[in-house]
PDB file of C-alpha atoms in Angstrom:
ATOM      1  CA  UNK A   8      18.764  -2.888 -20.002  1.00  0.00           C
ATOM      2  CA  UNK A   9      18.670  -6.176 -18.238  1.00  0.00           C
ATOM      3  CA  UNK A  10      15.791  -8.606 -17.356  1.00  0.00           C
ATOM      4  CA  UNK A  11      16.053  -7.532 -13.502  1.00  0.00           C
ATOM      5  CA  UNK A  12      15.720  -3.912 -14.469  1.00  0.00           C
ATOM      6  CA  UNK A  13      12.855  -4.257 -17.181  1.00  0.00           C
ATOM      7  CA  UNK A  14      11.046  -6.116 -14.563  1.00  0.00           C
ATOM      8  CA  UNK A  15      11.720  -3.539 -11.965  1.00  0.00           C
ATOM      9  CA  UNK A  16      10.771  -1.100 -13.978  1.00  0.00           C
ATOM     10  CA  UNK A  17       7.453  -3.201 -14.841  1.00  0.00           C
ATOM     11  CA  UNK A  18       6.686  -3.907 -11.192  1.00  0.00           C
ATOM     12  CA  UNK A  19       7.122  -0.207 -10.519  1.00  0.00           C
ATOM     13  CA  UNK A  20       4.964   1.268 -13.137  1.00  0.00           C
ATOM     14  CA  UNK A  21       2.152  -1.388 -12.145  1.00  0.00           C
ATOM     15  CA  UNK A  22       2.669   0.138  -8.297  1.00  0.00           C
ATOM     16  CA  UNK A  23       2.372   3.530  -9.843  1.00  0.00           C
ATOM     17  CA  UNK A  24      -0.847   2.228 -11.866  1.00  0.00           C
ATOM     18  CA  UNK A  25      -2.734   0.688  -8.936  1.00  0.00           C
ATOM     19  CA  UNK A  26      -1.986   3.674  -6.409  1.00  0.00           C
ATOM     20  CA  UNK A  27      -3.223   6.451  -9.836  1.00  0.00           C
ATOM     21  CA  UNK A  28      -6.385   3.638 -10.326  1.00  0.00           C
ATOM     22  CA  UNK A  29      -7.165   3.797  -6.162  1.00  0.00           C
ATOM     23  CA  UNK A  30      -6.891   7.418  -5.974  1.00  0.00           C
ATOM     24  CA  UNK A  31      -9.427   8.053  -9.260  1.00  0.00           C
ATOM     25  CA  UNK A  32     -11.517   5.236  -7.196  1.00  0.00           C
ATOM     26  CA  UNK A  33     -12.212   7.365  -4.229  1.00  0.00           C
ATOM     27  CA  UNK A  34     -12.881  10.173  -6.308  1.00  0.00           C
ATOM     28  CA  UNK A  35     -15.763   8.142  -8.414  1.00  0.00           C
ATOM     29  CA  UNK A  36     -13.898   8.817 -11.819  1.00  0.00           C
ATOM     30  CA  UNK A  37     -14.621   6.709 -14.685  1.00  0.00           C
ATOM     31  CA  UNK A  38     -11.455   5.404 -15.366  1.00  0.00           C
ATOM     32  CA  UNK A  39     -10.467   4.194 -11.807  1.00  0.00           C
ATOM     33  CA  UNK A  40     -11.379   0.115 -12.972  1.00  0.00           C
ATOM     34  CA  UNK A  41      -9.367   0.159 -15.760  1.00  0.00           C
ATOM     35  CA  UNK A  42      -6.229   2.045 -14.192  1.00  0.00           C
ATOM     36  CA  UNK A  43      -6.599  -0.522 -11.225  1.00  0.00           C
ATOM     37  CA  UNK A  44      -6.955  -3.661 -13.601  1.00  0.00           C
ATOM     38  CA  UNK A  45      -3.934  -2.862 -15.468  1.00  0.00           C
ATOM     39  CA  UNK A  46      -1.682  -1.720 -12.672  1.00  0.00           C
ATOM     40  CA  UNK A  47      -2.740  -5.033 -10.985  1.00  0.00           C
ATOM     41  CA  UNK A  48      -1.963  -7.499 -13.621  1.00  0.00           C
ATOM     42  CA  UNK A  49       1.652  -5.405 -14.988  1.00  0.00           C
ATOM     43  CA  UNK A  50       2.687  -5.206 -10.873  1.00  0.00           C
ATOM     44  CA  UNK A  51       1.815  -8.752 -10.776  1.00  0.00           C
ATOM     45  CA  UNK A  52       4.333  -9.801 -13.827  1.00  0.00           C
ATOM     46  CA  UNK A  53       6.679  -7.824 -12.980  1.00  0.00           C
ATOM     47  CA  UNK A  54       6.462  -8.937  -9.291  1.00  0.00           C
ATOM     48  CA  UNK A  55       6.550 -12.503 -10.065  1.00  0.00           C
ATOM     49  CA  UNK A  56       9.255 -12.607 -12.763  1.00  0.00           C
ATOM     50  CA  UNK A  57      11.615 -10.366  -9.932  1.00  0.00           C
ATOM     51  CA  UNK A  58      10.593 -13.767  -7.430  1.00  0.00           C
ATOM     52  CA  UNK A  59      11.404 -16.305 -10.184  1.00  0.00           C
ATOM     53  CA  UNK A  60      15.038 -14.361 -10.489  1.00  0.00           C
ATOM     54  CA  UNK A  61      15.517 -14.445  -7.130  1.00  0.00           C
ATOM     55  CA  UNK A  62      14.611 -18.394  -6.597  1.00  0.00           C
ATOM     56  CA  UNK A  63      17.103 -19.471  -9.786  1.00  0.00           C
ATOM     57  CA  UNK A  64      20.421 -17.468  -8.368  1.00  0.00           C
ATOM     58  CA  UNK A  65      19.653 -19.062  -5.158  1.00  0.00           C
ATOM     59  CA  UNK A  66      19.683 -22.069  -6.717  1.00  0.00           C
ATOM     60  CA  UNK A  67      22.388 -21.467  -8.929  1.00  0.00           C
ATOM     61  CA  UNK A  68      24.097 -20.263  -5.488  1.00  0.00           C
ATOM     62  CA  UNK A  69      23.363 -23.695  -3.679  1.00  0.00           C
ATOM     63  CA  UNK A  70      24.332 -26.133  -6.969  1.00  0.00           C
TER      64      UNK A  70
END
């Protein structure tokens, strides 16, 4: 597996995270903070490593 699908992958499991940790929030469950806390932060990563790929092969692309 490469970097752009581990991050992918990362990014998509924090999407899946946040929308599980909203959904338990409207329902008042107890682990709603901690579902959305996590799925923030690994979405996060995983968002901003798949930016930082994108901004070196354009670089790359322009050198």
């Amino acid at each position: 597996m490469n970097k752009y699908k581990f991050f992918g992958v990362v990014a998509a499991g924090g999407v899946f995270l946040t929308c599980f940790g909203a959904m338990k929030k409207i329902m008042h469950q107890p682990s709603a903070d901690l579902l959305l806390q996590i799925g923030l932060i690994t979405e996060g990563i995983g968002l901003a490593a798949l930016v930082w790929f994108a901004f070196e092969k354009v670089s790359k692309k322009n050198n």
